[in-house]
Coordinates of C-alpha atoms and ligand atoms in Angstrom, one line a residue:
M1038 CA -19.9 8.8 -13.1
K1039 CA -18.0 11.3 -15.2
H1040 CA -18.5 11.0 -18.9
R1041 CA -15.6 9.1 -20.5
K1042 CA -14.1 10.0 -23.8
S1043 CA -13.9 7.3 -26.4
F1044 CA -11.4 6.9 -29.2
P1045 CA -11.6 5.3 -32.6
V1046 CA -10.9 1.5 -32.5
E1047 CA -9.4 -0.7 -35.2
L1048 CA -10.3 -4.3 -34.1
I1049 CA -8.1 -7.4 -34.5
S1050 CA -9.3 -9.9 -37.0
S1051 CA -8.8 -12.9 -34.7
S1052 CA -8.0 -13.0 -31.0
K1053 CA -4.8 -14.6 -29.6
L1054 CA -6.6 -15.3 -26.3
S1055 CA -7.1 -19.0 -26.9
N1056 CA -3.3 -19.4 -27.2
I1057 CA -2.6 -18.2 -23.7
D1058 CA -2.2 -20.6 -20.8
F1059 CA -3.6 -18.6 -17.9
N1060 CA -2.3 -21.2 -15.4
N1061 CA 1.2 -20.6 -16.6
L1062 CA 1.7 -16.9 -17.0
K1063 CA 5.2 -15.5 -17.2
F1064 CA 5.5 -11.8 -16.4
G1065 CA 5.6 -9.6 -19.4
R1066 CA 5.7 -12.2 -22.1
D1067 CA 2.2 -12.3 -23.6
F1068 CA 0.3 -9.2 -24.7
S1069 CA -3.4 -8.6 -25.1
D1070 CA -5.1 -8.1 -28.5
H1071 CA -5.1 -4.3 -28.6
M1072 CA -3.0 -1.3 -27.7
L1073 CA -3.4 2.4 -27.5
L1074 CA -1.4 4.7 -29.7
A1075 CA -1.4 8.5 -29.4
E1076 CA 0.8 10.8 -31.4
Y1077 CA 2.0 14.3 -30.5
A1078 CA 3.3 16.8 -33.1
N1079 CA 3.0 20.5 -33.8
G1080 CA 2.3 21.2 -30.2
E1081 CA -0.7 19.0 -29.8
W1082 CA -1.9 15.4 -29.5
E1083 CA -3.0 14.9 -33.1
S1084 CA -4.3 11.4 -33.0
V1085 CA -5.4 8.8 -30.4
K1086 CA -6.6 5.4 -31.4
I1087 CA -6.8 1.8 -30.2
I1088 CA -5.3 -0.6 -32.7
P1089 CA -4.3 -4.3 -32.8
F1090 CA -1.1 -5.0 -30.8
Q1091 CA 1.6 -4.7 -33.4
D1092 CA 5.2 -3.6 -34.1
I1093 CA 5.7 0.1 -34.7
N1094 CA 7.9 1.8 -37.2
F1095 CA 10.5 4.4 -36.1
S1096 CA 13.1 6.5 -38.0
P1097 CA 16.5 5.3 -37.0
A1098 CA 17.1 8.9 -36.1
A1099 CA 14.2 8.9 -33.6
S1100 CA 15.5 10.9 -30.6
V1101 CA 14.5 8.2 -28.1
F1102 CA 17.3 5.9 -29.5
H1103 CA 20.0 8.6 -29.1
Y1104 CA 19.1 10.8 -26.2
G1105 CA 16.8 8.6 -24.2
Q1106 CA 13.7 10.6 -23.6
A1107 CA 11.6 7.6 -22.4
I1108 CA 9.3 7.3 -19.4
F1109 CA 6.8 4.7 -18.3
E1110 CA 4.2 3.7 -15.8
G1111 CA 2.9 0.4 -14.4
L1112 CA -0.5 -0.5 -12.9
K1113 CA -2.7 -3.5 -12.7
A1114 CA -6.3 -4.4 -13.5
H1115 CA -7.9 -7.1 -11.3
K1116 CA -11.0 -9.2 -11.8
T1117 CA -13.5 -9.5 -9.0
K1118 CA -15.5 -12.6 -8.1
D1119 CA -18.5 -11.0 -10.0
G1120 CA -16.4 -10.5 -13.1
E1121 CA -16.0 -6.8 -12.7
V1122 CA -12.6 -5.2 -13.6
L1123 CA -11.0 -2.8 -11.2
L1124 CA -8.0 -0.5 -11.5
F1125 CA -6.1 0.8 -8.4
R1126 CA -5.6 4.6 -8.2
P1127 CA -5.0 5.1 -12.0
E1128 CA -5.1 8.9 -11.6
E1129 CA -2.0 8.7 -9.5
N1130 CA -0.2 7.0 -12.3
W1131 CA -1.4 9.8 -14.7
K1132 CA -0.1 12.5 -12.3
R1133 CA 3.2 10.8 -11.9
M1134 CA 3.6 10.3 -15.6
N1135 CA 3.3 14.0 -16.2
L1136 CA 5.8 14.8 -13.4
S1137 CA 8.2 12.4 -15.1
A1138 CA 7.4 14.1 -18.5
Q1139 CA 8.1 17.5 -17.0
R1140 CA 11.5 16.4 -15.6
M1141 CA 12.5 14.7 -18.9
C1142 CA 11.3 17.7 -21.0
M1143 CA 8.5 15.7 -22.7
A1144 CA 5.0 16.5 -23.8
E1145 CA 2.4 16.0 -21.0
I1146 CA -0.5 13.7 -21.5
P1147 CA -4.1 14.9 -20.9
S1148 CA -6.2 12.9 -18.5
E1149 CA -8.7 11.9 -21.2
I1150 CA -6.0 10.2 -23.2
F1151 CA -4.3 8.5 -20.3
L1152 CA -7.3 7.6 -18.1
D1153 CA -10.2 7.3 -20.5
G1154 CA -7.8 5.7 -23.1
I1155 CA -6.7 3.0 -20.6
L1156 CA -10.3 2.4 -19.4
Q1157 CA -11.4 1.9 -23.0
L1158 CA -8.5 -0.3 -23.9
I1159 CA -9.1 -2.6 -20.8
D1160 CA -12.8 -2.7 -21.4
L1161 CA -12.2 -3.9 -25.0
D1162 CA -9.7 -6.5 -23.8
R1163 CA -11.5 -7.4 -20.6
N1164 CA -11.4 -11.1 -21.3
W1165 CA -7.7 -10.8 -21.0
V1166 CA -7.9 -9.9 -17.3
P1167 CA -7.2 -13.2 -15.5
E1168 CA -9.3 -14.3 -12.6
G1169 CA -7.9 -15.6 -9.3
E1170 CA -5.7 -14.7 -6.4
G1171 CA -2.5 -13.0 -7.3
K1172 CA -3.5 -12.7 -11.0
S1173 CA -3.9 -9.4 -12.9
L1174 CA -3.7 -7.7 -16.2
Y1175 CA -0.5 -5.6 -16.0
V1176 CA -0.9 -2.2 -17.8
R1177 CA 2.1 -0.5 -19.2
P1178 CA 1.7 3.1 -20.4
F1179 CA 4.9 4.6 -21.9
L1180 CA 6.0 7.8 -23.7
I1181 CA 8.9 8.1 -26.1
A1182 CA 10.4 10.8 -28.2
D1183 CA 10.4 10.3 -31.9
D1184 CA 11.7 13.4 -33.6
A1185 CA 13.9 12.1 -36.6
F1186 CA 16.6 14.6 -35.7
L1187 CA 20.1 14.2 -34.3
G1188 CA 20.5 17.6 -32.7
V1189 CA 20.5 17.5 -28.9
K1190 CA 17.3 19.1 -27.7
A1191 CA 13.9 18.2 -26.4
S1192 CA 11.9 16.3 -29.1
E1193 CA 9.0 17.9 -30.7
R1194 CA 7.3 14.6 -31.5
Y1195 CA 6.2 11.9 -29.1
K1196 CA 4.3 8.7 -29.1
F1197 CA 2.3 7.6 -26.1
M1198 CA 1.4 3.9 -26.0
V1199 CA -0.4 1.5 -23.7
I1200 CA 0.1 -2.2 -23.9
T1201 CA -1.3 -4.8 -21.4
S1202 CA -0.1 -8.2 -20.4
P1203 CA -1.8 -10.9 -18.3
A1204 CA 0.3 -11.7 -15.2
S1205 CA 0.5 -13.8 -12.1
N1206 CA 2.5 -12.7 -9.1
Y1207 CA 5.8 -11.1 -10.1
Y1208 CA 7.6 -12.3 -7.0
S1209 CA 7.3 -15.5 -5.2
G1210 CA 8.5 -15.7 -1.7
A1211 CA 10.8 -13.5 0.3
V1212 CA 13.9 -12.1 -1.3
S1213 CA 17.6 -11.8 -0.4
V1214 CA 19.0 -8.3 -0.9
K1215 CA 22.5 -6.7 -0.7
V1216 CA 23.1 -3.2 0.5
E1217 CA 24.9 -1.5 -2.4
T1218 CA 27.8 0.6 -1.2
K1219 CA 29.5 1.4 -4.5
F1220 CA 27.0 2.0 -7.3
S1221 CA 24.0 4.3 -7.2
R1222 CA 20.6 4.3 -8.7
A1223 CA 20.1 8.0 -8.5
A1224 CA 21.9 11.1 -7.5
A1225 CA 20.7 14.4 -6.0
G1226 CA 19.6 16.7 -8.8
G1227 CA 19.2 13.8 -11.2
V1228 CA 16.2 11.9 -12.5
G1229 CA 15.7 9.3 -9.7
A1230 CA 12.2 10.7 -8.9
A1231 CA 11.1 10.3 -12.5
K1232 CA 10.0 6.9 -13.9
A1233 CA 12.6 7.2 -16.6
A1234 CA 13.6 4.2 -18.6
G1235 CA 17.3 5.1 -18.2
N1236 CA 17.1 4.6 -14.5
Y1237 CA 16.4 1.0 -15.1
A1238 CA 19.3 0.7 -17.7
A1239 CA 21.7 2.2 -15.1
S1240 CA 20.6 -0.3 -12.4
L1241 CA 21.1 -3.5 -14.5
F1242 CA 24.9 -3.8 -14.1
P1243 CA 25.0 -3.4 -10.3
A1244 CA 22.0 -5.7 -10.0
Q1245 CA 23.6 -8.3 -12.1
K1246 CA 26.7 -8.2 -10.0
A1247 CA 24.6 -8.7 -6.9
Q1248 CA 22.8 -11.7 -8.6
K1249 CA 26.2 -13.3 -9.3
A1250 CA 27.0 -12.9 -5.6
G1251 CA 23.8 -14.8 -4.8
Y1252 CA 21.4 -12.0 -4.0
D1253 CA 18.0 -11.3 -5.8
Q1254 CA 18.5 -7.6 -5.8
L1255 CA 19.9 -4.5 -4.2
I1256 CA 19.1 -2.0 -1.5
W1257 CA 20.2 1.3 -3.0
T1258 CA 21.9 3.9 -0.8
D1259 CA 22.6 7.6 -1.4
S1260 CA 25.2 8.3 -4.1
K1261 CA 27.3 10.6 -2.0
E1262 CA 28.2 8.6 1.1
H1263 CA 26.3 5.3 0.7
K1264 CA 25.3 5.9 4.2
Y1265 CA 21.5 6.4 3.9
L1266 CA 18.8 3.9 2.7
E1267 CA 17.0 4.8 -0.6
E1268 CA 15.1 2.0 -2.3
S1269 CA 15.0 -1.8 -2.8
G1270 CA 15.5 -2.8 -6.4
T1271 CA 12.6 -1.2 -8.2
M1272 CA 10.5 -0.8 -5.1
N1273 CA 10.3 1.5 -2.2
L1274 CA 11.7 0.3 1.1
M1275 CA 10.0 0.1 4.5
F1276 CA 10.6 -1.5 7.9
V1277 CA 8.6 -1.9 11.1
R1278 CA 10.0 -1.1 14.5
G1279 CA 7.6 -1.3 17.4
N1280 CA 4.5 0.7 16.4
S1281 CA 6.3 2.6 13.7
I1282 CA 6.4 2.1 9.9
V1283 CA 9.7 3.6 8.8
T1284 CA 10.6 4.6 5.3
P1285 CA 13.1 7.0 3.6
S1286 CA 11.5 10.4 2.9
L1287 CA 11.1 11.7 -0.6
D1288 CA 12.9 15.0 0.2
S1289 CA 16.1 13.9 -1.4
S1290 CA 14.3 13.7 -4.8
T1291 CA 16.3 10.6 -5.5
I1292 CA 13.5 8.2 -4.6
L1293 CA 10.6 7.3 -6.9
P1294 CA 7.3 8.4 -5.2
G1295 CA 5.5 5.0 -5.3
I1296 CA 1.8 4.8 -5.2
T1297 CA 2.0 1.6 -3.2
R1298 CA 4.3 3.5 -0.7
K1299 CA 1.8 6.3 -0.4
S1300 CA -1.2 3.9 0.0
I1301 CA 0.6 1.7 2.6
L1302 CA 1.6 4.8 4.7
H1303 CA -2.1 6.0 4.5
L1304 CA -3.3 2.6 5.7
A1305 CA -0.7 2.4 8.4
K1306 CA -1.9 5.7 9.9
E1307 CA -5.5 4.4 9.7
W1308 CA -4.4 1.3 11.6
A1309 CA -2.9 3.6 14.3
Y1310 CA 0.7 3.0 13.4
Q1311 CA 3.2 5.9 13.6
V1312 CA 4.6 6.7 10.2
E1313 CA 8.2 8.0 10.0
E1314 CA 9.3 9.4 6.7
R1315 CA 12.9 10.5 7.2
Q1316 CA 16.5 10.0 6.3
I1317 CA 17.5 6.6 7.6
E1318 CA 21.1 5.4 8.0
V1319 CA 22.0 1.9 6.9
A1320 CA 23.5 1.5 10.4
E1321 CA 20.1 2.0 11.9
L1322 CA 18.7 -0.9 9.9
I1323 CA 21.6 -3.1 10.7
D1324 CA 21.6 -2.3 14.4
G1325 CA 17.8 -3.0 14.5
L1326 CA 18.4 -6.4 12.8
K1327 CA 21.1 -7.2 15.2
D1328 CA 19.2 -6.4 18.4
G1329 CA 15.9 -7.7 17.0
S1330 CA 14.0 -4.4 17.3
I1331 CA 13.4 -4.5 13.5
E1332 CA 11.5 -7.7 12.5
E1333 CA 9.8 -6.7 9.2
V1334 CA 11.7 -5.3 6.2
F1335 CA 10.0 -5.2 2.8
G1336 CA 9.9 -3.6 -0.6
V1337 CA 6.6 -2.0 -1.8
G1338 CA 5.5 -1.5 -5.4
T1339 CA 2.8 -2.4 -7.9
A1340 CA 4.5 -5.6 -9.1
A1341 CA 4.4 -7.5 -5.8
T1342 CA 2.6 -4.9 -3.6
I1343 CA 4.7 -6.1 -0.7
A1344 CA 7.9 -8.1 -1.2
P1345 CA 9.2 -9.4 2.1
I1346 CA 12.9 -9.5 2.6
A1347 CA 14.4 -12.7 4.1
N1348 CA 18.1 -11.7 4.1
I1349 CA 20.1 -8.5 4.0
G1350 CA 23.8 -8.6 3.0
Y1351 CA 25.9 -5.7 4.2
E1352 CA 29.7 -5.5 4.2
D1353 CA 30.2 -9.3 3.9
T1354 CA 27.7 -10.2 6.6
D1355 CA 24.2 -11.6 6.0
Y1356 CA 21.4 -10.6 8.4
K1357 CA 18.5 -13.0 8.3
L1358 CA 14.9 -12.0 9.0
S1359 CA 12.2 -14.2 10.6
D1360 CA 9.6 -15.9 8.5
F1361 CA 7.3 -13.4 6.7
T1362 CA 4.1 -15.3 7.6
N1363 CA 4.7 -14.3 11.3
W1364 CA 5.1 -10.6 10.6
K1365 CA 2.2 -8.6 11.9
F1366 CA 2.0 -5.5 9.7
A1367 CA 3.3 -6.6 6.3
S1368 CA 1.2 -9.8 6.0
K1369 CA -1.9 -8.0 7.1
A1370 CA -1.3 -5.1 4.7
K1371 CA -0.6 -7.5 1.8
N1372 CA -3.9 -9.3 2.4
Y1373 CA -5.7 -6.0 2.7
F1374 CA -4.5 -4.8 -0.7
E1375 CA -5.1 -8.2 -2.3
D1376 CA -8.7 -8.1 -1.1
L1377 CA -9.2 -4.5 -1.9
K1378 CA -7.9 -4.8 -5.4
R1379 CA -10.2 -7.8 -6.1
G1380 CA -13.2 -6.0 -4.6
E1381 CA -13.6 -8.4 -1.7
I1382 CA -13.7 -5.7 1.0
E1383 CA -15.2 -2.2 1.2
D1384 CA -13.2 0.4 -0.7
Q1385 CA -13.1 2.8 2.2
F1386 CA -10.6 5.3 0.6
N1387 CA -12.2 5.3 -2.9
W1388 CA -9.0 3.8 -4.4
T1389 CA -10.4 1.5 -7.0
V1390 CA -11.9 2.5 -10.4
K1391 CA -14.3 0.3 -12.2
V1392 CA -13.6 -0.3 -15.9
Ligands
PLP1684 C1 7.7 2.2 -10.1 C2 8.7 2.2 -9.0 C3 8.4 2.1 -7.7 C4 7.0 1.7 -7.2 O1 6.0 2.6 -7.5 P1 4.5 2.0 -7.5 O2 3.7 3.2 -7.9 O3 4.2 1.7 -6.1 O4 4.4 0.9 -8.4 C5 9.4 2.2 -6.7 N1 10.7 2.5 -7.1 C6 11.0 2.6 -8.4 C7 12.4 2.9 -8.8 C8 10.1 2.5 -9.4 O5 10.4 2.6 -10.7

């Protein structure tokens, strides 16, 4: 194993662990004892340390508040039966974070800080990784600009932080989604392929309207014609037709290149499915639902791995899908990832990293 860098640690005086009800976890509410904080100034990462989870001071002029240079990542640590802690493809998160940083004109993060920092942090708080099916420690790395300067330009100072939060399954059951034909998540030439905080801010209003209309979330379409499928909420979108796994291609650069997406497509090929990454008209999906040739439609992302869709609303009509438990591909893939992430099956593609 490669030598890991280790950073200075300031330990908490008393753990909050005993206050947490691990049988009643709400996503993103409780935070582990420690966090990682790295500070960039004068063209370099000047300090990296692990400190007790705490509030952070910012100048009211910090550029993140005004011009929105903020990006993030999300990954999970799982506990195996033997008490080992595994991460799923963390170097993919590191690479993507730096692609996001490039697009948003922010300082990139060296792999020692991102990867070794996260491993050291999780090792220190390993008692916070919950045991049991569907449970994990959610890891949230994020990068924000903190130049105290109101001129519009790329910040010269950044803070990179990692916080972690014990979680049970983010979604429960199949979701009802509406195909959005007015608002857009991302436009060609924009920042849709970056995990930028602002993309989430922009999605809240249309998502809230969909929720008021009785849907859980949206299927986003292209911003120009609302004719082509893009993503499902904050997940990538896939469906199964015959022996093909079909998903929008990343060519438009309006789609977030999901690590779950990439892994599922890899697995699908391994399982002798055809993989079709291409432009997909909304009409193709609707026609397939009408004539029954499309039986499985689902979102894919770290939060739920696979979130089955039970209902799709499009132009005032609801199209229902069959019960997820009868789907051939999606339920098999979901079980595969659950088992792999918890070390219950052989890691044939070397996707897990032991903390
Ligand atoms: C994070 C994210 C995804 C899923 O990416 P994973 O790496 O699979 O978690 C998909 N779409 C959007 C918009 C996202 O922000």
